[in-house]
Amino acid sequence: CYTGDVSDPQRGMYDLEYYLNFARELDALGTHVLAIKDMAGLLKPEAAHTLVSAIRAEHPDLPIHVHTHDTAGTGVASMLAAAKAGADAVDAAMDAMSGMTSQPSLGAIVASTSGSDLDTGMTLKEVSQVNEYWEECRGLYAPFESGQKSGSADVYIHEMPGGQYT
């Protein structure tokens, strides 16, 4: 699980070397995939680039999968930074279900990578067609939502995971 901020060396024990040592231990144990699970949405774009680049440099053949929440609104940028740094997979949610304490928008990632070396192979039109279904479904569950209306950067202060936040 990711916590802290590897792009800020003043943040204490959860620095880049902590995560590199943990990745080394997992690799030595024979892990098949290294998952970076950011339960609170703390992984800022620069930190995503720093962390994934460093792990990729030491473990060029180990698949890296990054999961985050979009609590502060930086999830798409962080997932793009992780992918550019060498992550093999990043998590996203259908647009209708994305944002805030959910995952970053799949549509935004598809549009942002279209025509690049990170192109997902999906089109925004295809994603939008599937998204229409999820927009209808989301309305059915509206009575159970937390009432949170927007992202909030205060997650960088309290570091509360998405499931607890809402």
mmCIF file of C-alpha atoms in Angstrom:
data_model
loop_
_atom_site.group_PDB
_atom_site.id
_atom_site.type_symbol
_atom_site.label_atom_id
_atom_site.label_comp_id
_atom_site.label_asym_id
_atom_site.label_seq_id
_atom_site.Cartn_x
_atom_site.Cartn_y
_atom_site.Cartn_z
ATOM 1 C CA CYS A 1 0.000 0.000 0.000
ATOM 2 C CA TYR A 2 1.211 3.482 -0.852
ATOM 3 C CA THR A 3 1.181 6.267 1.701
ATOM 4 C CA GLY A 4 3.128 9.466 2.206
ATOM 5 C CA ASP A 5 4.778 11.232 -0.726
ATOM 6 C CA VAL A 6 7.953 9.855 -2.312
ATOM 7 C CA SER A 7 8.469 13.177 -4.104
ATOM 8 C CA ASP A 8 8.935 14.897 -0.732
ATOM 9 C CA PRO A 9 12.034 13.617 1.115
ATOM 10 C CA GLN A 10 10.848 15.320 4.331
ATOM 11 C CA ARG A 11 7.846 12.979 4.672
ATOM 12 C CA GLY A 12 9.447 10.416 6.985
ATOM 13 C CA MET A 13 9.849 6.658 6.753
ATOM 14 C CA TYR A 14 7.748 6.067 3.621
ATOM 15 C CA ASP A 15 10.322 7.445 1.215
ATOM 16 C CA LEU A 16 11.511 6.097 -2.120
ATOM 17 C CA GLU A 17 14.075 3.797 -0.514
ATOM 18 C CA TYR A 18 11.367 2.237 1.675
ATOM 19 C CA TYR A 19 9.328 1.287 -1.410
ATOM 20 C CA LEU A 20 12.386 0.115 -3.359
ATOM 21 C CA ASN A 21 13.398 -2.151 -0.478
ATOM 22 C CA PHE A 22 9.869 -3.528 -0.298
ATOM 23 C CA ALA A 23 9.857 -4.193 -4.065
ATOM 24 C CA ARG A 24 13.211 -5.976 -3.718
ATOM 25 C CA GLU A 25 11.812 -8.178 -0.948
ATOM 26 C CA LEU A 26 8.714 -9.044 -2.976
ATOM 27 C CA ASP A 27 10.786 -9.811 -6.071
ATOM 28 C CA ALA A 28 13.091 -12.065 -4.035
ATOM 29 C CA LEU A 29 10.008 -13.947 -2.814
ATOM 30 C CA GLY A 30 9.028 -14.602 -6.434
ATOM 31 C CA THR A 31 6.129 -12.217 -6.944
ATOM 32 C CA HIS A 32 4.655 -12.347 -10.439
ATOM 33 C CA VAL A 33 3.226 -8.807 -10.477
ATOM 34 C CA LEU A 34 4.052 -5.815 -8.328
ATOM 35 C CA ALA A 35 0.939 -3.857 -7.377
ATOM 36 C CA ILE A 36 1.193 -0.303 -6.110
ATOM 37 C CA LYS A 37 -2.081 0.200 -4.257
ATOM 38 C CA ASP A 38 -2.794 3.815 -3.411
ATOM 39 C CA MET A 39 -5.935 3.434 -1.296
ATOM 40 C CA ALA A 40 -6.352 7.129 -0.542
ATOM 41 C CA GLY A 41 -5.379 8.834 -3.797
ATOM 42 C CA LEU A 42 -2.124 10.224 -2.415
ATOM 43 C CA LEU A 43 0.037 9.325 -5.411
ATOM 44 C CA LYS A 44 0.724 12.685 -7.035
ATOM 45 C CA PRO A 45 1.922 12.722 -10.661
ATOM 46 C CA GLU A 46 5.559 13.492 -9.811
ATOM 47 C CA ALA A 47 5.585 10.804 -7.114
ATOM 48 C CA ALA A 48 4.047 8.285 -9.536
ATOM 49 C CA HIS A 49 6.784 9.009 -12.060
ATOM 50 C CA THR A 50 9.543 8.833 -9.441
ATOM 51 C CA LEU A 51 8.307 5.603 -7.859
ATOM 52 C CA VAL A 52 7.477 3.668 -11.023
ATOM 53 C CA SER A 53 10.662 4.802 -12.796
ATOM 54 C CA ALA A 54 12.822 3.685 -9.895
ATOM 55 C CA ILE A 55 11.096 0.301 -9.602
ATOM 56 C CA ARG A 56 11.220 -0.207 -13.371
ATOM 57 C CA ALA A 57 14.974 0.568 -13.419
ATOM 58 C CA GLU A 58 15.660 -2.140 -10.831
ATOM 59 C CA HIS A 59 13.060 -4.651 -12.037
ATOM 60 C CA PRO A 60 12.807 -4.313 -15.834
ATOM 61 C CA ASP A 61 10.864 -7.572 -16.301
ATOM 62 C CA LEU A 62 8.494 -7.386 -13.337
ATOM 63 C CA PRO A 63 4.991 -6.250 -14.355
ATOM 64 C CA ILE A 64 3.900 -3.137 -12.426
ATOM 65 C CA HIS A 65 0.184 -2.464 -11.818
ATOM 66 C CA VAL A 66 -0.873 0.861 -10.273
ATOM 67 C CA HIS A 67 -4.186 1.453 -8.485
ATOM 68 C CA THR A 68 -5.284 4.827 -7.161
ATOM 69 C CA HIS A 69 -8.317 6.863 -6.192
ATOM 70 C CA ASP A 70 -9.133 10.283 -7.628
ATOM 71 C CA THR A 71 -9.880 11.861 -4.263
ATOM 72 C CA ALA A 72 -7.923 15.066 -4.879
ATOM 73 C CA GLY A 73 -8.611 15.151 -8.612
ATOM 74 C CA THR A 74 -5.086 14.223 -9.719
ATOM 75 C CA GLY A 75 -5.806 10.590 -10.596
ATOM 76 C CA VAL A 76 -5.721 10.871 -14.399
ATOM 77 C CA ALA A 77 -2.451 12.834 -14.322
ATOM 78 C CA SER A 78 -0.952 10.335 -11.876
ATOM 79 C CA MET A 79 -1.948 7.329 -13.972
ATOM 80 C CA LEU A 80 -0.532 8.949 -17.112
ATOM 81 C CA ALA A 81 2.718 9.662 -15.248
ATOM 82 C CA ALA A 82 2.863 6.062 -13.984
ATOM 83 C CA ALA A 83 2.265 4.693 -17.486
ATOM 84 C CA LYS A 84 4.921 6.962 -19.008
ATOM 85 C CA ALA A 85 7.348 5.827 -16.299
ATOM 86 C CA GLY A 86 6.845 2.165 -17.192
ATOM 87 C CA ALA A 87 3.756 0.829 -15.420
ATOM 88 C CA ASP A 88 2.231 -2.064 -17.339
ATOM 89 C CA ALA A 89 -1.319 -1.503 -16.066
ATOM 90 C CA VAL A 90 -3.163 1.345 -14.386
ATOM 91 C CA ASP A 91 -6.676 1.185 -12.991
ATOM 92 C CA ALA A 92 -9.501 3.410 -14.174
ATOM 93 C CA ALA A 93 -13.286 3.515 -13.887
ATOM 94 C CA MET A 94 -15.996 4.194 -16.423
ATOM 95 C CA ASP A 95 -16.569 7.937 -16.515
ATOM 96 C CA ALA A 96 -19.976 7.730 -14.846
ATOM 97 C CA MET A 97 -18.454 5.894 -11.891
ATOM 98 C CA SER A 98 -15.117 7.715 -11.755
ATOM 99 C CA GLY A 99 -13.673 10.589 -9.800
ATOM 100 C CA MET A 100 -13.603 11.557 -6.167
ATOM 101 C CA THR A 101 -13.004 8.437 -4.079
ATOM 102 C CA SER A 102 -13.387 6.158 -7.110
ATOM 103 C CA GLN A 103 -10.726 5.592 -9.751
ATOM 104 C CA PRO A 104 -9.719 8.100 -12.427
ATOM 105 C CA SER A 105 -11.789 8.449 -15.602
ATOM 106 C CA LEU A 106 -11.193 5.779 -18.249
ATOM 107 C CA GLY A 107 -12.483 8.125 -20.940
ATOM 108 C CA ALA A 108 -9.953 10.790 -19.988
ATOM 109 C CA ILE A 109 -7.116 8.257 -20.054
ATOM 110 C CA VAL A 110 -8.244 6.865 -23.424
ATOM 111 C CA ALA A 111 -8.492 10.382 -24.894
ATOM 112 C CA SER A 112 -5.165 11.455 -23.386
ATOM 113 C CA THR A 113 -3.246 8.490 -24.775
ATOM 114 C CA SER A 114 -4.928 8.285 -28.191
ATOM 115 C CA GLY A 115 -2.345 8.261 -30.979
ATOM 116 C CA SER A 116 0.579 8.007 -28.563
ATOM 117 C CA ASP A 117 2.838 5.085 -27.717
ATOM 118 C CA LEU A 118 0.518 4.509 -24.734
ATOM 119 C CA ASP A 119 -2.623 4.250 -26.897
ATOM 120 C CA THR A 120 -5.040 1.857 -25.175
ATOM 121 C CA GLY A 121 -6.531 0.555 -28.413
ATOM 122 C CA MET A 122 -9.936 1.775 -27.286
ATOM 123 C CA THR A 123 -11.738 4.703 -28.841
ATOM 124 C CA LEU A 124 -13.488 7.410 -26.913
ATOM 125 C CA LYS A 125 -16.632 6.576 -28.879
ATOM 126 C CA GLU A 126 -16.521 2.955 -27.621
ATOM 127 C CA VAL A 127 -15.966 4.059 -24.032
ATOM 128 C CA SER A 128 -18.795 6.588 -24.289
ATOM 129 C CA GLN A 129 -21.223 3.955 -25.545
ATOM 130 C CA VAL A 130 -20.534 1.697 -22.552
ATOM 131 C CA ASN A 131 -20.583 4.698 -20.241
ATOM 132 C CA GLU A 132 -24.208 5.441 -21.160
ATOM 133 C CA TYR A 133 -25.244 2.209 -19.433
ATOM 134 C CA TRP A 134 -23.286 3.086 -16.289
ATOM 135 C CA GLU A 135 -24.755 6.601 -16.187
ATOM 136 C CA GLU A 136 -28.219 5.021 -15.919
ATOM 137 C CA CYS A 137 -27.070 2.556 -13.273
ATOM 138 C CA ARG A 138 -25.453 5.267 -11.204
ATOM 139 C CA GLY A 139 -28.782 7.027 -10.896
ATOM 140 C CA LEU A 140 -30.250 3.916 -9.282
ATOM 141 C CA TYR A 141 -27.637 4.035 -6.541
ATOM 142 C CA ALA A 142 -27.756 7.793 -5.922
ATOM 143 C CA PRO A 143 -29.652 7.402 -2.624
ATOM 144 C CA PHE A 144 -26.692 5.478 -1.218
ATOM 145 C CA GLU A 145 -23.972 7.955 -2.164
ATOM 146 C CA SER A 146 -22.110 9.931 0.468
ATOM 147 C CA GLY A 147 -23.059 13.400 -0.700
ATOM 148 C CA GLN A 148 -19.497 14.328 -1.651
ATOM 149 C CA LYS A 149 -19.772 16.641 -4.656
ATOM 150 C CA SER A 150 -16.166 17.201 -5.680
ATOM 151 C CA GLY A 151 -12.605 16.125 -5.180
ATOM 152 C CA SER A 152 -10.729 17.473 -2.213
ATOM 153 C CA ALA A 153 -6.995 18.024 -1.823
ATOM 154 C CA ASP A 154 -7.315 17.759 1.968
ATOM 155 C CA VAL A 155 -6.711 14.017 1.448
ATOM 156 C CA TYR A 156 -3.014 14.965 1.336
ATOM 157 C CA ILE A 157 -3.382 16.107 4.950
ATOM 158 C CA HIS A 158 -5.539 13.368 6.523
ATOM 159 C CA GLU A 159 -4.525 10.542 4.121
ATOM 160 C CA MET A 160 -7.820 8.708 4.668
ATOM 161 C CA PRO A 161 -8.507 5.823 2.239
ATOM 162 C CA GLY A 162 -11.349 6.272 -0.234
ATOM 163 C CA GLY A 163 -13.630 3.676 1.339
ATOM 164 C CA GLN A 164 -13.405 5.366 4.735
ATOM 165 C CA TYR A 165 -13.681 8.864 3.318
ATOM 166 C CA THR A 166 -17.112 8.227 1.859
#
